[in-house]
CSV table of C-alpha atoms in Angstrom, one decimal:
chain,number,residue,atom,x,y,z
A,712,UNK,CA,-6.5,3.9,13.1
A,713,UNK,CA,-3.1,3.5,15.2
A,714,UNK,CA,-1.2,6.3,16.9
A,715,UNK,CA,2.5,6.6,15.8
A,716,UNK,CA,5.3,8.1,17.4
A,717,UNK,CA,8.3,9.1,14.8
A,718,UNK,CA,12.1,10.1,15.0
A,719,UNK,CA,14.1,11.1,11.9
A,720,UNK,CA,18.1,11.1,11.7
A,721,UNK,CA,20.3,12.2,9.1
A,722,UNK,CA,20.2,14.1,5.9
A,723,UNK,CA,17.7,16.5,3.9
A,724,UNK,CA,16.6,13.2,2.3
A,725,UNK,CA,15.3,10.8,5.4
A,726,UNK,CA,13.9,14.3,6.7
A,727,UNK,CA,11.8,14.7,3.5
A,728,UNK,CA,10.7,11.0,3.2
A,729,UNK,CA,9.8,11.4,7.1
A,730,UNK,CA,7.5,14.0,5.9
A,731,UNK,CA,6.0,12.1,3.0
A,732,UNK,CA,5.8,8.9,5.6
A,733,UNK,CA,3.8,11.5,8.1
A,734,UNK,CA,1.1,12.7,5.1
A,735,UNK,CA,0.2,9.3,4.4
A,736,UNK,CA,-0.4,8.5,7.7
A,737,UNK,CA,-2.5,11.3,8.5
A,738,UNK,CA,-4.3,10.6,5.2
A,739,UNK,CA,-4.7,7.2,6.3
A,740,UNK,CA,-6.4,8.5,9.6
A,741,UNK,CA,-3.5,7.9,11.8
A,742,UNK,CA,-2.4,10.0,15.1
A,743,UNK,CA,0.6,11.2,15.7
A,744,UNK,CA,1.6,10.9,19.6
A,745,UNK,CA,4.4,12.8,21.6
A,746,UNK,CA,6.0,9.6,22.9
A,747,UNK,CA,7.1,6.3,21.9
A,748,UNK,CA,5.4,5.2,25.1
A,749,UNK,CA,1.7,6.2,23.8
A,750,UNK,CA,2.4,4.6,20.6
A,751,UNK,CA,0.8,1.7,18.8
A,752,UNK,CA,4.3,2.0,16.2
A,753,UNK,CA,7.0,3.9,16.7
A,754,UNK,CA,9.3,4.5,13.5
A,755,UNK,CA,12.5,5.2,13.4
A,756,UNK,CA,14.4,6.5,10.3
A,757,UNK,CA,18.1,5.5,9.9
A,758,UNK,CA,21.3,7.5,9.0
A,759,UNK,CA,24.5,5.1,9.2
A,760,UNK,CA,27.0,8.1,7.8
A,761,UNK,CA,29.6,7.4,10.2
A,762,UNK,CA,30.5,4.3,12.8
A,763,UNK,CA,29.8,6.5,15.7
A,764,UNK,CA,26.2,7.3,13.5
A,765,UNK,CA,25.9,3.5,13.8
A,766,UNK,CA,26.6,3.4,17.2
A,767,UNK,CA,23.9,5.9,18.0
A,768,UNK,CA,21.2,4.4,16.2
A,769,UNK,CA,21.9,0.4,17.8
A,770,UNK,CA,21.6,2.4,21.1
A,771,UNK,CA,18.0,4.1,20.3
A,772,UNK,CA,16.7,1.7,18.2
A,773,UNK,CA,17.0,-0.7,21.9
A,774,UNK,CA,15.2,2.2,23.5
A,775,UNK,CA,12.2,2.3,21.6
A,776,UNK,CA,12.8,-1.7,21.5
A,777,UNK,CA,11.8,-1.3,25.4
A,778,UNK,CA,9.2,1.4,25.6
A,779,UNK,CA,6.6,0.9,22.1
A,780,UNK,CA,4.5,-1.5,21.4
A,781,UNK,CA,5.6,-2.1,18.0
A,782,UNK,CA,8.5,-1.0,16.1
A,783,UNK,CA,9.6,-0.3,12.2
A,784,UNK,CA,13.0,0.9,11.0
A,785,UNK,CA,13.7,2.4,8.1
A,786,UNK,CA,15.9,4.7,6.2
A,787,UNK,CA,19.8,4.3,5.2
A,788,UNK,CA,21.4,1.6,8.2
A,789,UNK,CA,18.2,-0.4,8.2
A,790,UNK,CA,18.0,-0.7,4.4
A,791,UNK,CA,22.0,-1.3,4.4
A,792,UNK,CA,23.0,-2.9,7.2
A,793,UNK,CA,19.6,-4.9,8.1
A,794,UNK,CA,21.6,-7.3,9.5
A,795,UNK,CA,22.9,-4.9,12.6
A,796,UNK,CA,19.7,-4.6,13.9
A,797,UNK,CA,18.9,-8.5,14.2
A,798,UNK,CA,22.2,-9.2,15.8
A,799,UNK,CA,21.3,-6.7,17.9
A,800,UNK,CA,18.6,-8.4,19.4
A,801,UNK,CA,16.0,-5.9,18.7
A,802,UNK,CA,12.0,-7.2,17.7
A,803,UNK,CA,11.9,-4.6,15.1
A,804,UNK,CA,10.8,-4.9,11.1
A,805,UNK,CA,12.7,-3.2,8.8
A,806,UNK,CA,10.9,-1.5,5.7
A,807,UNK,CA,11.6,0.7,2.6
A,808,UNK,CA,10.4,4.7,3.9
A,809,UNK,CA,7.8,4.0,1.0
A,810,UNK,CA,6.3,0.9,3.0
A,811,UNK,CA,6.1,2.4,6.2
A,812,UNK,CA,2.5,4.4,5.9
A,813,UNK,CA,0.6,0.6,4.7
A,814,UNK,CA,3.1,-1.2,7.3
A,815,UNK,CA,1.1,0.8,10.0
A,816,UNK,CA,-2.3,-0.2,8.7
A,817,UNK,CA,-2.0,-3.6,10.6
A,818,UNK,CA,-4.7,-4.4,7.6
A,819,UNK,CA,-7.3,-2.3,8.4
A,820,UNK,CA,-8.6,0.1,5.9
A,821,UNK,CA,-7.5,3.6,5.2
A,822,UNK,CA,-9.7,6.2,6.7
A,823,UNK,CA,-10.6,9.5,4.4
A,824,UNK,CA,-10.9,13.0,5.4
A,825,UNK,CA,-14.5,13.5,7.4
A,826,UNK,CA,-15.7,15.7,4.4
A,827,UNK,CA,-14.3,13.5,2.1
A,828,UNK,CA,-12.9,16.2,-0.2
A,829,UNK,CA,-10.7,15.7,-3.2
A,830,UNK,CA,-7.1,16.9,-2.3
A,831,UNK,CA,-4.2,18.0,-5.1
A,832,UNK,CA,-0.7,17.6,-3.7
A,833,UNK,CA,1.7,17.8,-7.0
A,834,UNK,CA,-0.1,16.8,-10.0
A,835,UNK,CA,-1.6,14.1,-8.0
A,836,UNK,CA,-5.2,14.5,-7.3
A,837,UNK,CA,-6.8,12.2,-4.7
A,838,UNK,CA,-10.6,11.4,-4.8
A,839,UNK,CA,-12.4,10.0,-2.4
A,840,UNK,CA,-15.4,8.1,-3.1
A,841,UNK,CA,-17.3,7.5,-0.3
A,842,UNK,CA,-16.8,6.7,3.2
A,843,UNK,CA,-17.6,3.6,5.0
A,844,UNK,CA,-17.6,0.0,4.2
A,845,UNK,CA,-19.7,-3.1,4.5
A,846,UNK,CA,-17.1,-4.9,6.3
A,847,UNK,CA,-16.6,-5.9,9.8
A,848,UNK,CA,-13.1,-7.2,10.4
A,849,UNK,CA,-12.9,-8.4,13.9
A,850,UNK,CA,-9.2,-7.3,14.0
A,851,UNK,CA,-10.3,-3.1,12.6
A,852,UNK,CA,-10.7,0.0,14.2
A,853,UNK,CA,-11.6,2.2,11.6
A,854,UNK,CA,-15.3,0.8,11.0
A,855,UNK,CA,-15.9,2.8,14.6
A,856,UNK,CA,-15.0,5.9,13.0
A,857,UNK,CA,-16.5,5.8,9.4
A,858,UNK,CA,-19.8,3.4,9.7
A,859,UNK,CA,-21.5,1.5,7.6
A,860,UNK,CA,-21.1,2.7,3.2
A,861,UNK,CA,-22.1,6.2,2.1
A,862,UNK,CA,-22.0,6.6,-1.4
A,863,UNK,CA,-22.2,10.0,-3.1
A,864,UNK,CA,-23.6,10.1,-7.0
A,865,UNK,CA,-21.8,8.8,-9.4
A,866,UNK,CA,-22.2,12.7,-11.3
A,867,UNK,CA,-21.0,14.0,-7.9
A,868,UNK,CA,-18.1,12.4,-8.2
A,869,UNK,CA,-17.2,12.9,-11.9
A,870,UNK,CA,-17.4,16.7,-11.2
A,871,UNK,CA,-15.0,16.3,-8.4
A,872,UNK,CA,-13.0,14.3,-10.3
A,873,UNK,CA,-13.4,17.2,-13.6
A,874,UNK,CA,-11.9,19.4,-11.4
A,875,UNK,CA,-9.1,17.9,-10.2
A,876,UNK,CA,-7.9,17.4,-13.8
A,877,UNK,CA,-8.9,21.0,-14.6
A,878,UNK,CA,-6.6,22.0,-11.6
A,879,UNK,CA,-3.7,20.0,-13.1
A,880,UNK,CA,-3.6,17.1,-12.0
A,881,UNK,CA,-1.9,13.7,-14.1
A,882,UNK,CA,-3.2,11.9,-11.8
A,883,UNK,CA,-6.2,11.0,-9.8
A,884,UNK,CA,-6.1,8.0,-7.0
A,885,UNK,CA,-9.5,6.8,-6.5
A,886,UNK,CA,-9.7,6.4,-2.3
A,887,UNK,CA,-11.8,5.0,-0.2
A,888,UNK,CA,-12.4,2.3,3.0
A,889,UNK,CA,-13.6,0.2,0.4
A,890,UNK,CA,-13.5,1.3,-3.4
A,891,UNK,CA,-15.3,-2.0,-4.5
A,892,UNK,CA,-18.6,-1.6,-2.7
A,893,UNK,CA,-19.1,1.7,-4.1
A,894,UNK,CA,-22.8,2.1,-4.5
A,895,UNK,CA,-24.0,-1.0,-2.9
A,896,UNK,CA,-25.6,1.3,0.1
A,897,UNK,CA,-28.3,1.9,-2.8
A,898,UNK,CA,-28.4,-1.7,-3.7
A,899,UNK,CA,-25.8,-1.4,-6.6
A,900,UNK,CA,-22.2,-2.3,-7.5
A,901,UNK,CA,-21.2,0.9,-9.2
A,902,UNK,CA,-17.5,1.2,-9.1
A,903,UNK,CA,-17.1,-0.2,-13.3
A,904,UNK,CA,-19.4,2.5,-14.0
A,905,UNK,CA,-17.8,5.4,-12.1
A,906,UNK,CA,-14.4,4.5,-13.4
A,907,UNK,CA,-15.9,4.6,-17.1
A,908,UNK,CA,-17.5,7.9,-16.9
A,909,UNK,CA,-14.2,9.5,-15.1
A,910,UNK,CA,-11.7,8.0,-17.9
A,911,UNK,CA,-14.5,10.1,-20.2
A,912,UNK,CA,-13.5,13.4,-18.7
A,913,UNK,CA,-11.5,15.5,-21.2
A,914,UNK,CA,-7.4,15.7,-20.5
A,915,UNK,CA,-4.4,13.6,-21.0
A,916,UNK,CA,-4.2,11.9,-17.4
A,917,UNK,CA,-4.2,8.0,-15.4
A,918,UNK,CA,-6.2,7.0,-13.1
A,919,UNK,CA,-5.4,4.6,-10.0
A,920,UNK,CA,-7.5,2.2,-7.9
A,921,UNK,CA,-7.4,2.1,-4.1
A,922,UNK,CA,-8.2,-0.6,-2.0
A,923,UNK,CA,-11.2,-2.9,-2.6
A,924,UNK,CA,-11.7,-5.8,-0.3
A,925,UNK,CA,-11.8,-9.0,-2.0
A,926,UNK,CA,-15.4,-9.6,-1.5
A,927,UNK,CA,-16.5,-6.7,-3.0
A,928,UNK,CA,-14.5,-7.1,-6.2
A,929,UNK,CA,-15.3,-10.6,-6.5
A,930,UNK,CA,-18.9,-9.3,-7.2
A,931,UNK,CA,-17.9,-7.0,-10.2
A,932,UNK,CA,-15.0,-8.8,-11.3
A,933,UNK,CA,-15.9,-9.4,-15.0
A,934,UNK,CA,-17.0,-6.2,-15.0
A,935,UNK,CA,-14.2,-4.4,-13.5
A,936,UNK,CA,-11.4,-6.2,-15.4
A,937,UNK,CA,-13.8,-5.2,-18.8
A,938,UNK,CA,-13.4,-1.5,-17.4
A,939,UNK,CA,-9.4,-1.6,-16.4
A,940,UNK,CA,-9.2,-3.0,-20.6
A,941,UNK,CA,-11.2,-0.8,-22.0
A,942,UNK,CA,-9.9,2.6,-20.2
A,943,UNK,CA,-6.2,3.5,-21.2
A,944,UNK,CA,-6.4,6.1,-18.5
A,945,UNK,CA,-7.1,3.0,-15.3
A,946,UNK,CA,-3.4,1.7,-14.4
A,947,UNK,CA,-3.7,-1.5,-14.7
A,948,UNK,CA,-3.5,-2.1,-11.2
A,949,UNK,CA,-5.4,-3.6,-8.2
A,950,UNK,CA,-5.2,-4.0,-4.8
A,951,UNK,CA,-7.2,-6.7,-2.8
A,952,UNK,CA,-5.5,-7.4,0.4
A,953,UNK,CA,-6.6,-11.3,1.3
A,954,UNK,CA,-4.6,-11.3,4.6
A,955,UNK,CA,-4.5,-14.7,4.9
A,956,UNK,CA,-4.2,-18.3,2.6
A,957,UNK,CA,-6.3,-19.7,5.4
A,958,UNK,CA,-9.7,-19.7,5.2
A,959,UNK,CA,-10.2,-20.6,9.2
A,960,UNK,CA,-8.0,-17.6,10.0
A,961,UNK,CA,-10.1,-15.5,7.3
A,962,UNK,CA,-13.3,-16.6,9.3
A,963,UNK,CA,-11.5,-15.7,12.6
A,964,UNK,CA,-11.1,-12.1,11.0
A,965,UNK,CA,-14.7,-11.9,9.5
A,966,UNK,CA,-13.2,-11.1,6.5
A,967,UNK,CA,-16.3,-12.1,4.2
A,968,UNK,CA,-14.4,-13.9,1.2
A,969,UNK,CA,-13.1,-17.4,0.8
A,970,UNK,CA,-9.2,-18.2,-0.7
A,971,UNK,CA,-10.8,-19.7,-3.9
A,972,UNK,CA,-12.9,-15.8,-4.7
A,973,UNK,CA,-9.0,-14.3,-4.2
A,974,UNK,CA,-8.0,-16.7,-6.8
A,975,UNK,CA,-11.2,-16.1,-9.2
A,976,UNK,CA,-10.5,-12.8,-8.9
A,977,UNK,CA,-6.8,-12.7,-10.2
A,978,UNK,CA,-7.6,-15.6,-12.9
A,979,UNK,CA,-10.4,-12.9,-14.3
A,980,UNK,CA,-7.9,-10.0,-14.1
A,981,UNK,CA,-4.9,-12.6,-15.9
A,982,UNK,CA,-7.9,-13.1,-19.0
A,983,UNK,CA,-8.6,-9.4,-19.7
A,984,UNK,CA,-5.2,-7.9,-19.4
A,985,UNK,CA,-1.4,-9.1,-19.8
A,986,UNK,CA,0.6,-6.9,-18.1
A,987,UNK,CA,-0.9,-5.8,-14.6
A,988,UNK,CA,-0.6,-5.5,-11.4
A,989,UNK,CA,-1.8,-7.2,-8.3
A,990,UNK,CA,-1.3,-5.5,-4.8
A,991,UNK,CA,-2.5,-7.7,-1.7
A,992,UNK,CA,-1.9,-7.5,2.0
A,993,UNK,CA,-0.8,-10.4,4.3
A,994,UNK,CA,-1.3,-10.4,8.0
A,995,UNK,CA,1.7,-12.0,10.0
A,996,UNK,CA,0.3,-13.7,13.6
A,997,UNK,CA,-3.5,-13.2,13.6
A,998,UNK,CA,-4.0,-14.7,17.6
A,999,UNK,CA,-6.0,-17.8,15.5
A,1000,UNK,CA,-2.9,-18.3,13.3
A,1001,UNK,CA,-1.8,-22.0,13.3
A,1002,UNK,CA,1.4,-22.9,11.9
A,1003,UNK,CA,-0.1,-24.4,9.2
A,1004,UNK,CA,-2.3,-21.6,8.3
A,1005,UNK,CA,0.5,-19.5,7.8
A,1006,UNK,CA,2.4,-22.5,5.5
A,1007,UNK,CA,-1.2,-21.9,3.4
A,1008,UNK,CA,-0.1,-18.3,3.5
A,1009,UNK,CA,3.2,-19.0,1.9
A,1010,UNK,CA,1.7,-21.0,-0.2
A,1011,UNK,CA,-0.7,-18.6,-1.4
A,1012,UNK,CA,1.7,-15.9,-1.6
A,1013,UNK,CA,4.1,-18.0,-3.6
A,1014,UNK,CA,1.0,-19.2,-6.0
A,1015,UNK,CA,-0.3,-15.7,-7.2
A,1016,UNK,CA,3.3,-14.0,-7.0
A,1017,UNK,CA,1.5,-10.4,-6.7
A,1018,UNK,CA,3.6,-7.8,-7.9
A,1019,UNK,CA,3.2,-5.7,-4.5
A,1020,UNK,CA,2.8,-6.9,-1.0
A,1021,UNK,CA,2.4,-5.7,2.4
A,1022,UNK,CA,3.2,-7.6,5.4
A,1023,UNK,CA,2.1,-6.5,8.8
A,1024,UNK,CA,2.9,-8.0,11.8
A,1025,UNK,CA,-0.7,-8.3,13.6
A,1026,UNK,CA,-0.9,-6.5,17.3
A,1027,UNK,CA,-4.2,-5.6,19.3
A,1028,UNK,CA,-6.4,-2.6,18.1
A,1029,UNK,CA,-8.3,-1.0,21.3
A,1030,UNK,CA,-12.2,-2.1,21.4
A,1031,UNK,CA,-11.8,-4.9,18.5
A,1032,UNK,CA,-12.7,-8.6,19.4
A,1033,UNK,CA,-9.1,-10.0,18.0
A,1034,UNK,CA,-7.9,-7.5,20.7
A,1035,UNK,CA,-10.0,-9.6,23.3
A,1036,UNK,CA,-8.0,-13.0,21.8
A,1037,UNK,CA,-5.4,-14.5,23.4
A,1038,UNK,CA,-2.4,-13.6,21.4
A,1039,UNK,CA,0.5,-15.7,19.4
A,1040,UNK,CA,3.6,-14.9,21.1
A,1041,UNK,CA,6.2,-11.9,20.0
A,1042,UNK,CA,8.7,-14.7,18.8
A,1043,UNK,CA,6.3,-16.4,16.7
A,1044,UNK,CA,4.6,-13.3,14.8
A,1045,UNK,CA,8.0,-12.0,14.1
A,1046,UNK,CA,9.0,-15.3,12.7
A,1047,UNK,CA,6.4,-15.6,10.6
A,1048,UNK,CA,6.7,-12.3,9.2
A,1049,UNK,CA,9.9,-12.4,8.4
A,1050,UNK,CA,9.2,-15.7,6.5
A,1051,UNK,CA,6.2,-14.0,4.3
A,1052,UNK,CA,8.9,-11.0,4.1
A,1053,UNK,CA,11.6,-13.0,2.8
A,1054,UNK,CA,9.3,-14.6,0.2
A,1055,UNK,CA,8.0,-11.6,-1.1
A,1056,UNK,CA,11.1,-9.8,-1.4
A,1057,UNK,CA,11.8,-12.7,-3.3
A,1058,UNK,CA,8.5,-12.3,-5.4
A,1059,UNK,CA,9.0,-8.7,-6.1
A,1060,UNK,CA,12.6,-8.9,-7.1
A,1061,UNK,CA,11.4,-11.3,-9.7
A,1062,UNK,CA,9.1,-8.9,-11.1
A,1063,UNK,CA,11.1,-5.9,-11.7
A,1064,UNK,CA,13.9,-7.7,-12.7
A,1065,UNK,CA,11.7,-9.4,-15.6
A,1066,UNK,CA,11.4,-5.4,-16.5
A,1067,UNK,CA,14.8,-4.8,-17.1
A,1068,UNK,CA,16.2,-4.3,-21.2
A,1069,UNK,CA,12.0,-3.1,-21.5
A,1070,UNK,CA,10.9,-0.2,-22.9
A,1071,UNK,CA,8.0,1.6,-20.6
A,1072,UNK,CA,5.6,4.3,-21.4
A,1073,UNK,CA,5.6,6.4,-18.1
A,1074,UNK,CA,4.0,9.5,-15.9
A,1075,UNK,CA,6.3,11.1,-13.8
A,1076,UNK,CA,4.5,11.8,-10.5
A,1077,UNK,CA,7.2,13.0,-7.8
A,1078,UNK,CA,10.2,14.6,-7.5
A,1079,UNK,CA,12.8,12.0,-6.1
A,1080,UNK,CA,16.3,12.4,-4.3
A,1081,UNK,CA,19.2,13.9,-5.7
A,1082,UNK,CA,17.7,14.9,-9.0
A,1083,UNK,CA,15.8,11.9,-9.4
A,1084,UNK,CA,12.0,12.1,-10.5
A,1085,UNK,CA,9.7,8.9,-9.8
A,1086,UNK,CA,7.2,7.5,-12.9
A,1087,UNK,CA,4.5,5.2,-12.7
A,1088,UNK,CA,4.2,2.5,-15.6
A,1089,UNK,CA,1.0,0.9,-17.3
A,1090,UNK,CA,0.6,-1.4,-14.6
A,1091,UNK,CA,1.5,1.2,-11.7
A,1092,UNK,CA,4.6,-0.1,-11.6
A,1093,UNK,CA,7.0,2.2,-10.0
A,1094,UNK,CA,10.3,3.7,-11.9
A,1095,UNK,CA,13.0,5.7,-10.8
A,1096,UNK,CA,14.8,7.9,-13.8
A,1097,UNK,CA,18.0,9.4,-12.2
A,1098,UNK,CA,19.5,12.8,-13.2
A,1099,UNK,CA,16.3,14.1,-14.2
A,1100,UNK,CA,17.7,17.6,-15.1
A,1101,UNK,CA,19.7,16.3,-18.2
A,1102,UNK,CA,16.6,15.2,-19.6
A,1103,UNK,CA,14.2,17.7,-18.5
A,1104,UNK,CA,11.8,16.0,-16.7
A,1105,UNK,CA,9.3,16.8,-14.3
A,1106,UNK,CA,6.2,15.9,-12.4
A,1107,UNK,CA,3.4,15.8,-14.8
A,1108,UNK,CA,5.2,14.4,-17.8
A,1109,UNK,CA,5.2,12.3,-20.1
A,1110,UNK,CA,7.8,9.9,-21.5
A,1111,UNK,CA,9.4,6.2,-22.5
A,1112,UNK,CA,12.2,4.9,-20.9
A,1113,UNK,CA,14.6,1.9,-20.9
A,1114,UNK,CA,14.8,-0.1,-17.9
A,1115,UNK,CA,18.1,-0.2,-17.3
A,1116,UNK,CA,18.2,-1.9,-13.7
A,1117,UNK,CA,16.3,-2.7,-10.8
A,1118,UNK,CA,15.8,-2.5,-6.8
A,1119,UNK,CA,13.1,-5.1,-4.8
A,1120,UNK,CA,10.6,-2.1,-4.8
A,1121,UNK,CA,11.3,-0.8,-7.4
A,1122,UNK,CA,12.6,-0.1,-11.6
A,1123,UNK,CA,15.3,2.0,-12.4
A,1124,UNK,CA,15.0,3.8,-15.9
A,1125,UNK,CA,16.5,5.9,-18.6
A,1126,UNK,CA,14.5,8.1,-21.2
A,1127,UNK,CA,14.9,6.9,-24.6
């Protein structure tokens, strides 16, 4: 869990994707703090409106440069005019408002609500599963606050899950610190199982996936990838974060799976379903990290080509081991994630440009910005349909469009 300090300039819209940004983080179990000083991440969302705008930001952005421990810029100037902030001289990464909340994470797993309540925000219901995992990441905090697995019922969880859909929602993101080792406190792997029975429950809805450490899916993955095919309601979507391509650096991180059971995993999901999507995590500077485990990184990463990825730049956690490690320095992490950055901007460009001239059957789960409305695909894939009005959309519906265009993050599309 990290603390973040946050500052928003400019317009209605960085405002309201600040707001978004902050939800996520608290859902995630992160602290907001008064100061940049107290921080773990500070984040700073751009406006670049006017030169003297520009100006303004350059000079804060060197501010918090000075006084937080790690920096991320986002909104208008840094998705714009990237390049200001490097010449600059600032050690800063720049990310999309929508990668902010996982850019935080520095890879450790998201931390549910103490009660561990389902939530509805929108027509989005979010279920958590259980809380805990079997993990022990040398590099995580979380583990101190959640423990070891605790698995409700499978029926307790379908009821939950009932009434979310009975509320309204379209749908339901399955959450936990670990979704694949759901059940295994009991001496079972009963995550295939769970999703079956809640793609049973009565409704027109789609259900997504959260995180599940490679280990764990490894274990179930036949299974699994039989559930994703045979439920229309699962997006076909998945996300194991591996961290590394290394297997010394995974070993450094007691991360509990090998390179090769990444791989088997993705080569079982590629057999049972032909358009999907694979979300993984990389870790930029672990204090292990050898330049040539991070050239098995690239590697990796250029390999599997996963349709979504989240780079963090690795800094020190409070009570972990890696935060007893002597660390890479500044220079060097920063390097190296701009290197896995630049690849899988690369990677994901590729992807939703392969989308455009396709027709998509989509959900639309969020208002957007000026009169836009964002949809999820099949695969979870993410597509923004512009002037929403004239076609009457709205969160909740449902509808085929034409992808007409793309950005790196995301699909741009047009009802048909």
């Amino acid at each position: 869990m990290a603390r973040y300090h946050i500052e928003t300039y400019g317009c209605t819209s960085n405002r309201g994707e600040s707001r978004e940004i902050e939800r996520r983080l608290r859902d995630a179990g992160h602290h907001r703090v008064d100061g940049p000083e107290d921080a773990d991440v500070a984040i700073l969302n751009t406006c670049t409106v006017v030169e003297t705008t520009e100006d303004r930001m350059l000079r804060r952005v060197r501010e918090l440069d000075d006084e937080a421990a790690d920096l991320i810029v986002t909104g208008c100037m840094a998705l714009a005019q990237g390049e200001a902030f490097e010449a600059a001289g600032v050690d800063a990464r720049i990310r999309h408002w929508d990668e902010v909340p996982e850019a935080v994470g520095n890879g450790e797993c998201p931390t549910t609500t103490p009660d561990a309540e389902p939530v509805l925000d929108g027509v989005i219901g979010v279920l958590p599963i259980a809380r805990g995992c079997t993990s022990d990441c040398s590099y995580c905090i979380t583990k101190q606050a959640t423990g070891r697995i605790d698995s409700p019922p499978i029926e307790a969880n379908v009821e939950k899950a009932r009434a979310l859909v009975h509320a309204g929602a379209k749908e339901l993101r399955i959450t936990g610190q670990d979704t694949g080792v759901y059940g295994w406190d009991d001496g079972e792997q009963r995550l295939p199982e769970l999703l079956d029975r809640i793609c049973a429950i009565d409704g027109d809805f789609r259900v997504r996936v959260g995180m599940a450490n490679p280990k764990g899916v490894h274990m179930i993955r036949d299974d699994l990838a039989r559930a994703y095919a045979d439920n229309e309601e699962l997006y076909d979507f998945i996300h194991v974060p591996v961290q590394s391509g290394s297997n010394a650096v995974l070993g450094d991180m007691r991360r509990q799976h090998q390179v090769s059971e990444f791989r088997e995993v993705v080569e079982t999901f590629d057999r049972h379903l032909d358009y999907w999507t694979l979300s993984t995590d990389f870790i930029a500077g672990f204090p292990t990290e050898t330049e040539a485990d991070h050239e098995q990184s690239l590697d990796l990463l250029r390999e599997v080509r996963p349709e979504k990825i989240n780079v963090t730049r690795f800094s020190k956690r409070p009570n972990t081991d890696a935060a007893e490690m002597k660390g890479l320095g500044g220079q060097t992490k920063k390097d190296r994630s701009s290197a896995l950055t630049d690849l899988k901007m690369e990677v994901m460009g590729e992807a939703y440009g392969a989308m455009v001239g396709e027709e998509r059957d989509v959900l639309v789960v969020r208002e957007g910005t000026e009169d836009s409305v964002k949809c999820r695909d099949q695969a979870y894939r993410q597509i923004v349909v512009p002037d929403a009005d004239e076609y009457g959309l709205e969160p909740g519906d449902f509808a085929t469009v034409e992808v007409t265009g793309h950005n790196t993050v995301y699909a741009v599309g047009e009802p048909v």
